[in-house]
XYZ file of C-alpha atoms in Angstrom:
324
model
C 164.451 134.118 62.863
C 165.657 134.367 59.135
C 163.043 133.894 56.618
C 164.419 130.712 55.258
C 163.456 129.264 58.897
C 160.049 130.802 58.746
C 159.642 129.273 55.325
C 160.808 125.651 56.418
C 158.598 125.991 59.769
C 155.680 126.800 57.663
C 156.390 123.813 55.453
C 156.587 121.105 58.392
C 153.362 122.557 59.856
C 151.368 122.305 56.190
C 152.534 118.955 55.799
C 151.638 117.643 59.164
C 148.261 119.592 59.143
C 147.852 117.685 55.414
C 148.614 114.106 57.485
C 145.875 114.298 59.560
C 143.579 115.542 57.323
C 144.571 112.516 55.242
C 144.217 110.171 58.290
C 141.213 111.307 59.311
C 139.953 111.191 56.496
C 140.873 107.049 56.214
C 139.645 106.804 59.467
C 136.037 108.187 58.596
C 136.166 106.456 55.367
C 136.711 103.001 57.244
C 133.793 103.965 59.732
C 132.089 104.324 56.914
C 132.587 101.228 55.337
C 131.870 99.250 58.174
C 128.750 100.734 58.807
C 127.496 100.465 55.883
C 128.672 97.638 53.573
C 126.540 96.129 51.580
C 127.564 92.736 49.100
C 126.663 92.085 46.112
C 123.806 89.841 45.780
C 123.979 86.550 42.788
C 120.762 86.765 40.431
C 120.512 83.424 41.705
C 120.049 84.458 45.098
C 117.182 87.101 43.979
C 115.233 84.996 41.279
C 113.204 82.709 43.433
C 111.586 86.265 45.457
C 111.948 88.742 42.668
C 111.583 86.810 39.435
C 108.150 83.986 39.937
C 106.707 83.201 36.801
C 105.823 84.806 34.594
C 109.308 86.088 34.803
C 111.274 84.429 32.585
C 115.448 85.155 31.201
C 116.021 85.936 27.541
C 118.741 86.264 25.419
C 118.841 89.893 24.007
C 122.152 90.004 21.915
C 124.216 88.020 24.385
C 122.415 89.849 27.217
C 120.217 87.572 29.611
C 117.450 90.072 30.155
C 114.651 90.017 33.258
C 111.208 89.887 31.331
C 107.955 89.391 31.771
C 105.548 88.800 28.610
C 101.682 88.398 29.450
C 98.532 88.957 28.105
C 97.028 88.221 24.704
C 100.116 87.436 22.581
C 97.933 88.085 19.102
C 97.994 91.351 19.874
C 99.013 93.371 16.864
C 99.897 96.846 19.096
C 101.486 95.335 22.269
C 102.264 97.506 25.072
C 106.052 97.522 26.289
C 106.507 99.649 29.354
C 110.353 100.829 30.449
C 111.332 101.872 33.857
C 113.857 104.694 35.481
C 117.246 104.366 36.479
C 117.451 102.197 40.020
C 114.106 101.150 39.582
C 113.154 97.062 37.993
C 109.699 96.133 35.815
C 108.163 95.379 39.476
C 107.394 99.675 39.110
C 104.888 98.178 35.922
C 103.118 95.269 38.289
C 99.642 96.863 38.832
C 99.235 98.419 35.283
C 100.532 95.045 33.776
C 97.443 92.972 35.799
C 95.001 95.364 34.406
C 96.323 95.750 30.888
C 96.974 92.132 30.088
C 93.190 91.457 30.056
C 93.375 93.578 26.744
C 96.507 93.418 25.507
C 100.022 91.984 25.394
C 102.070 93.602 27.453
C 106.010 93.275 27.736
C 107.740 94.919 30.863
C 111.781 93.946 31.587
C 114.594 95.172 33.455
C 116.785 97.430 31.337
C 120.736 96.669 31.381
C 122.246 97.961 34.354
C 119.405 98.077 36.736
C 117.056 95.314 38.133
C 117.796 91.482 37.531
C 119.272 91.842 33.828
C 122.273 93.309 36.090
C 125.303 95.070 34.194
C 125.927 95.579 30.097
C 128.692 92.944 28.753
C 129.800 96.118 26.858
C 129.454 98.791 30.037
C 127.645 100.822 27.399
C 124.953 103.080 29.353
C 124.443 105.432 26.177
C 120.996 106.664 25.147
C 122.495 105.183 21.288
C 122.830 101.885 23.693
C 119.344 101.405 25.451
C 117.564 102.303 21.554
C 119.769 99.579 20.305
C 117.884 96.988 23.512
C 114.735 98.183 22.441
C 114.975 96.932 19.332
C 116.645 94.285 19.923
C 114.042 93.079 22.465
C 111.344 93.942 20.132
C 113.176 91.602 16.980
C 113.650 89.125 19.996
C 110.236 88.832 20.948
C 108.823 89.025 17.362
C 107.503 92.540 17.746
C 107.287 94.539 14.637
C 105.532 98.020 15.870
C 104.201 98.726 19.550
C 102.762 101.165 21.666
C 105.977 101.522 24.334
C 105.592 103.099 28.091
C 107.975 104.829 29.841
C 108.912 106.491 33.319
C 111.609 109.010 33.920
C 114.717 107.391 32.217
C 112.226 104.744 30.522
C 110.088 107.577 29.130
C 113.108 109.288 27.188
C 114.218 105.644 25.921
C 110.772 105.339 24.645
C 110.621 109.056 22.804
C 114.231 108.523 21.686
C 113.259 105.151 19.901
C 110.584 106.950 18.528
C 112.946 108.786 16.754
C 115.742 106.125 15.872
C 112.774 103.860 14.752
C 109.563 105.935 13.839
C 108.219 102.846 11.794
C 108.246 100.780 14.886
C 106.524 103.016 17.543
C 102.967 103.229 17.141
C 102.476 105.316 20.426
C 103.971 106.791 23.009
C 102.939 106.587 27.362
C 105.529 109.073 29.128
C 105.502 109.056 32.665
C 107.663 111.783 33.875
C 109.925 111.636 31.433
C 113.883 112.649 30.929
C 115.170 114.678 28.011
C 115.794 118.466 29.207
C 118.714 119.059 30.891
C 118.528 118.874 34.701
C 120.966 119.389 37.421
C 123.990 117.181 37.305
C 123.193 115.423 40.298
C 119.120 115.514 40.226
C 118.921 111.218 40.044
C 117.251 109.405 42.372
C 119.483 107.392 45.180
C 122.801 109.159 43.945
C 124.362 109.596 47.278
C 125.721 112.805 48.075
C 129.004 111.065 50.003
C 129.427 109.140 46.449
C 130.067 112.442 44.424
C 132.782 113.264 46.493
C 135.725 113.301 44.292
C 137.975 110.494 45.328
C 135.239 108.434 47.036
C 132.982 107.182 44.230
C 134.302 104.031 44.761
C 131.882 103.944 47.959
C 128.749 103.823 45.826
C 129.868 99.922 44.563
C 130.011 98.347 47.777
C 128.802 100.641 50.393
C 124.752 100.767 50.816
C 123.123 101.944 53.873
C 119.358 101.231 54.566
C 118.534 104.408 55.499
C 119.612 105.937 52.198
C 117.670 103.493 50.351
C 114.462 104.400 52.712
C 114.879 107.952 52.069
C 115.603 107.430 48.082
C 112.236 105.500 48.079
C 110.912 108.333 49.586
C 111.756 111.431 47.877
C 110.374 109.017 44.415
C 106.800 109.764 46.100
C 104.299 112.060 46.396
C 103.098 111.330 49.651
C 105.809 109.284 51.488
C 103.804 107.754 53.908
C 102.671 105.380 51.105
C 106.304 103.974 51.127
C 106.258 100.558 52.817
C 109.121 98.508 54.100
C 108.413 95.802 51.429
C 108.981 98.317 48.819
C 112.539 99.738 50.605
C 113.166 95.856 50.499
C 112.080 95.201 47.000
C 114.243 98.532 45.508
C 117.370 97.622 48.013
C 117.138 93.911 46.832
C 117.556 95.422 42.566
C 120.252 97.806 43.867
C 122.325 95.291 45.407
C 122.081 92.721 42.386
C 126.092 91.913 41.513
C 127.052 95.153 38.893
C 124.643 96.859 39.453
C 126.014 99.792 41.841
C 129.050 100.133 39.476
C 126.973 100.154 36.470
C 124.816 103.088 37.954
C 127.892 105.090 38.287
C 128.890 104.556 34.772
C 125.191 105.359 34.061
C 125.524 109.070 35.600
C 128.821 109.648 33.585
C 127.782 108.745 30.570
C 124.041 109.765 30.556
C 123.118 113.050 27.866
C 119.969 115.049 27.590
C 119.329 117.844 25.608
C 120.999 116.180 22.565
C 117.591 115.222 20.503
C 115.273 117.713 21.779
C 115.122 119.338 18.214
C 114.222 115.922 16.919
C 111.715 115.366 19.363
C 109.599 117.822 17.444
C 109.532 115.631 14.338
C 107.576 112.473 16.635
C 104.263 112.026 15.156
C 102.687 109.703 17.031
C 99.699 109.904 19.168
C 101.747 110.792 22.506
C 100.034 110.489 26.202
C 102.245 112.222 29.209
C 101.475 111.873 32.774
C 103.177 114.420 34.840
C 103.163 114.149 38.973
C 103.577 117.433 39.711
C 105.399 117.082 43.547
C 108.388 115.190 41.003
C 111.640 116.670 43.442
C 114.075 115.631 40.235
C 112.550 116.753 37.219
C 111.440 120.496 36.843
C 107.653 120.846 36.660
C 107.784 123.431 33.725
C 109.580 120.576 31.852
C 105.849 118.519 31.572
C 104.636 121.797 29.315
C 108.007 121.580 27.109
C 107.309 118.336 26.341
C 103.380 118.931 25.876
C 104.642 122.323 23.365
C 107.615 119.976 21.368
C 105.245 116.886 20.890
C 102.821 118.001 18.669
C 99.573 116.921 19.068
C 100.500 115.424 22.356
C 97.706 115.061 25.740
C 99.646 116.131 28.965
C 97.851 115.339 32.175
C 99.048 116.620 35.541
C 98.647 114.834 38.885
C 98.951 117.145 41.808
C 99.337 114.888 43.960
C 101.839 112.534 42.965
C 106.009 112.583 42.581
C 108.241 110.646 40.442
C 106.902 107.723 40.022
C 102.995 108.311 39.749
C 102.322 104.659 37.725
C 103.570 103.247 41.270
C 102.309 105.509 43.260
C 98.898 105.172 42.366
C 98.258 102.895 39.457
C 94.541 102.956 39.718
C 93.945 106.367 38.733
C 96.668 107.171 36.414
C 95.757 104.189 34.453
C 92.756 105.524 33.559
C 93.671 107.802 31.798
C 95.948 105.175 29.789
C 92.907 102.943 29.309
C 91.279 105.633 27.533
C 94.511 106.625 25.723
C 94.961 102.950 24.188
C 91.015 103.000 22.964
């Protein structure tokens, strides 16, 4: 057989090998999708469970933002606490009961995640979410506050700190962002989704299970997770935009950039570390206890990402004494 022959036999079978591949790979993807769709869900259909008074819809620079403003509205430090990415102002509910007996306290949904739903701009920047702070702040009348923050929420709250010194007058992080951490160390980012040519699958594919588990890995101890929780974090995730803007989230999110600047924060600075965190590297609660001057870490041994959820009672505590 001449080499030319060889050549073109070689050719046919690489080509037919690549055709099934390709098919089976359609055929798995369409499994796949029937398995586990997922639609989008209308604010409208979410507000009446997920948004009772005192939930209320404001206009934040043409956004209409999820927020909830209680407590005593004299207040001259008010409290506004900022959630992590996939998670909604619900993660605030037990600290905002207690707090509002003392204080004003502001908690929303930040664009892209929760009931505010998707950015008219599709701007996920950490420049972005500094701008919404302050544009919630000059919204709500707020001049200076104390502001609250977990995970993505936390770094939004030191980065404002930094953009707007005279109008943070303390900081709350709760496991915060900032150092640089794996590419793909986010809560609920599906390992199927980050499969090049299948990220489309994140926007309308959702199955339970992976929600379950994502609720999960957030805690310490996940046999505290409860199916009204799964519910309550499925239910934000499936608001309409809101899987497509969490994609554009993970592409355009940055840490690392204004850790140098971080040293310059002088305000009295509380972090609350949970210490069984499977996303953020434990050493990183000292970093930010060694670049924020002056700052009080506290670690809880016990808890994972979310320790303000996970047990409000007795992290809170230590933010009572904090705010006296």
């Amino acid at each position: 057989m001449s080499i030319a022959a060889v050549l073109l036999r070689l050719k046919k079978h690489f080509f037919i090998t690549f055709a099934l591949l390709l098919a089976t790979l359609c055929v798995f993807s369409l499994i796949y999708l029937a398995l586990t769709w997922a639609a989008d869900k209308s604010v409208d259909d979410l507000r009446q469970k997920w948004a009772p008074p005192p939930s209320q819809f404001i206009d934040v620079s043409g956004l209409m933002v999820h927020v909830r403003d209680e407590g005593w509205h004299e207040d001259p430090e008010p409290v506004i606490l900022i959630h992590g990415a996939s998670s909604s102002l619900h993660t605030w509910e037990v600290w905002a009961k207690e707090l509002k007996k003392q204080h004003r306290v502001i908690t929303m949904d930040l664009p892209g995640f929760g009931l505010t739903g998707p950015h008219q701009t599709n701007d996920y920047s950490m420049t972005s979410y500094i701008q919404f702070m302050i544009d919630l702040m000059d919204t709500l009348h707020i001049t200076r506050a104390a502001l609250g923050g977990n995970a993505l929420g936390g770094e939004i709250a030191w980065e404002t700190a930094i953009a707007a010194p005279n109008r943070v007058t303390r900081l709350i992080l709760v496991n915060p962002t900032g150092y640089a951490t794996p590419p793909h160390a986010v809560p609920f980012d599906s390992s199927l989704a980050r499969v090049p040519g299948l990220s489309w699958l994140r926007t309308c594919c959702l199955p339970h299970s992976t929600v379950e588990q994502g609720v999960k890995d957030l805690y310490g101890n996940p046999e505290k997770v409860t199916a009204s929780l799964v519910e309550r974090y499925e239910a934000m995730m499936l608001r309409t935009g809101n899987r497509k803007a969490f994609g554009m989230y993970l592409k355009q999110r940055d840490h690392d950039s204004d850790i140098e600047l971080m040293k310059q924060i002088a305000v009295p600075t509380l972090i609350l570390w949970g210490s069984k965190d499977p996303f953020i590297p434990m050493e990183n609660a000292e970093r930010f206890h060694q670049d924020m001057a002056g700052s009080k870490l506290i670690m809880f041994d016990e808890l994972g990402h979310v320790p303000q959820e996970e047990n409000p009672i007795v992290t809170l505590a230590a933010v009572n004494i904090f705010l006296q």
